[in-house]
Amino acid sequence: MTIQALEHVTIRCARLQATRDFYVNLLGLTEGARPDFPFRGHWLYLGGVPVIHLVDARDKGSAWGGAPGVAAGDTGPFDHVAFRGADFAALKTRLAAAGMTFREKQVPGGQSAQIFVPDPEGILVEINFRA
């Protein structure tokens, strides 16, 4: 197989610090080492892997070569990113305390519960809690 694993998701942020705080303070990712790129950003880690790359939308350039905040040729619709979670009740409490709007769902068959919450950039984040 050519593809072996999901490496990371990059988000161009109009609200860089708020987006960083959402993933770190509410979802529990940790900020870690990041190469000295010529644009502002954060690398957020899960289990030692930098899975979320945040870049400041005001800075020039992008991986695709487009202008800040605009992908060259449009990268198309991006619906959501999903994580496996632990402690459903604790996450619900943290999100509610932070005033975040979120939805709870049950996967048909009752094998897992889900929380859906938009990040500060409007990207939908799904957290799955397996039974």
C-alpha positions as CSV (number, residue, x, y, z in Angstrom):
1,M,0.0,0.0,0.0
2,T,1.3,3.5,-0.9
3,I,-0.3,5.4,2.0
4,Q,0.7,4.2,5.4
5,A,-0.5,6.7,8.0
6,L,-2.0,10.1,8.4
7,E,0.9,12.5,9.1
8,H,-0.8,15.8,9.9
9,V,-3.5,18.4,9.1
10,T,-2.5,22.0,8.4
11,I,-4.8,24.8,9.3
12,R,-4.4,28.4,8.0
13,C,-5.6,30.4,11.0
14,A,-7.2,33.9,11.1
15,R,-7.2,33.4,14.9
16,L,-3.9,31.6,15.5
17,Q,-3.7,31.9,19.3
18,A,-7.3,31.1,19.9
19,T,-7.0,28.0,17.6
20,R,-3.8,26.9,19.4
21,D,-5.5,27.3,22.8
22,F,-8.5,25.3,21.6
23,Y,-6.4,22.3,20.7
24,V,-4.1,22.5,23.7
25,N,-6.3,23.7,26.5
26,L,-9.6,22.0,25.6
27,L,-8.6,18.9,23.6
28,G,-5.3,18.1,25.3
29,L,-2.7,18.3,22.5
30,T,0.7,19.6,23.5
31,E,2.7,22.3,21.7
32,G,6.1,21.1,20.6
33,A,9.2,21.6,18.5
34,R,8.6,23.2,15.1
35,P,11.2,23.9,12.3
36,D,12.2,27.6,11.9
37,F,9.9,28.3,9.0
38,P,9.7,31.9,7.7
39,F,6.0,32.2,8.9
40,R,4.3,32.1,12.2
41,G,2.7,29.0,13.6
42,H,2.5,26.1,16.0
43,W,3.0,22.4,15.8
44,L,0.6,20.5,18.1
45,Y,1.5,17.0,19.2
46,L,-0.5,13.8,20.0
47,G,1.5,10.9,21.4
48,G,4.8,12.4,20.3
49,V,3.6,13.1,16.7
50,P,2.9,16.6,15.4
51,V,-0.6,16.0,14.0
52,I,-1.9,19.5,13.8
53,H,0.2,22.2,12.1
54,L,-1.2,25.8,12.6
55,V,0.0,28.6,10.3
56,D,-0.8,32.3,10.5
57,A,-3.1,33.2,7.6
58,R,-1.6,36.7,7.5
59,D,1.8,35.4,6.5
60,K,2.8,34.9,2.9
61,G,2.9,31.6,1.0
62,S,1.4,28.2,1.5
63,A,2.4,24.6,0.9
64,W,0.3,24.7,-2.3
65,G,1.8,28.1,-3.4
66,G,-1.3,30.2,-2.9
67,A,-1.7,33.6,-1.3
68,P,-2.3,33.8,2.4
69,G,-5.6,32.3,3.4
70,V,-6.3,31.3,-0.2
71,A,-5.2,28.0,-1.7
72,A,-4.1,28.0,-5.3
73,G,-6.7,26.2,-7.3
74,D,-8.9,25.7,-4.2
75,T,-8.1,22.6,-2.1
76,G,-11.8,21.7,-2.1
77,P,-14.2,21.0,0.7
78,F,-12.8,19.8,4.0
79,D,-15.5,18.5,6.3
80,H,-13.8,17.5,9.5
81,V,-10.9,15.9,11.3
82,A,-11.4,13.1,13.8
83,F,-9.6,11.9,16.9
84,R,-10.0,8.9,19.2
85,G,-10.9,10.2,22.7
86,A,-10.9,9.0,26.3
87,D,-13.2,10.2,29.1
88,F,-16.3,11.4,27.4
89,A,-17.7,13.1,30.5
90,A,-14.5,15.1,31.2
91,L,-14.4,16.5,27.7
92,K,-18.0,17.5,27.8
93,T,-17.4,19.3,31.1
94,R,-14.3,21.2,29.7
95,L,-16.1,22.2,26.6
96,A,-19.2,23.4,28.5
97,A,-17.1,25.3,31.0
98,A,-15.4,27.0,28.1
99,G,-18.7,28.0,26.6
100,M,-18.2,25.9,23.4
101,T,-21.1,24.7,21.4
102,F,-20.9,21.0,20.7
103,R,-23.1,18.1,19.7
104,E,-23.2,14.6,21.0
105,K,-24.0,11.6,18.8
106,Q,-24.2,7.8,19.1
107,V,-22.9,5.7,16.3
108,P,-25.6,3.3,15.2
109,G,-25.2,0.0,17.0
110,G,-24.0,1.7,20.2
111,Q,-20.3,0.9,19.7
112,S,-19.1,4.5,20.2
113,A,-20.2,7.9,21.3
114,Q,-19.0,11.1,19.5
115,I,-18.6,14.7,20.3
116,F,-18.5,17.3,17.4
117,V,-17.2,20.7,18.1
118,P,-16.0,23.5,15.7
119,D,-12.5,24.9,16.4
120,P,-12.0,28.7,16.3
121,E,-11.4,28.6,12.5
122,G,-14.7,26.8,11.9
123,I,-13.2,23.4,11.2
124,L,-15.4,20.6,12.7
125,V,-13.5,18.4,15.1
126,E,-14.9,14.9,15.8
127,I,-13.8,13.0,18.9
128,N,-14.8,9.3,19.0
129,F,-15.1,7.4,22.3
130,R,-15.2,3.6,21.7
131,A,-17.2,1.4,24.1
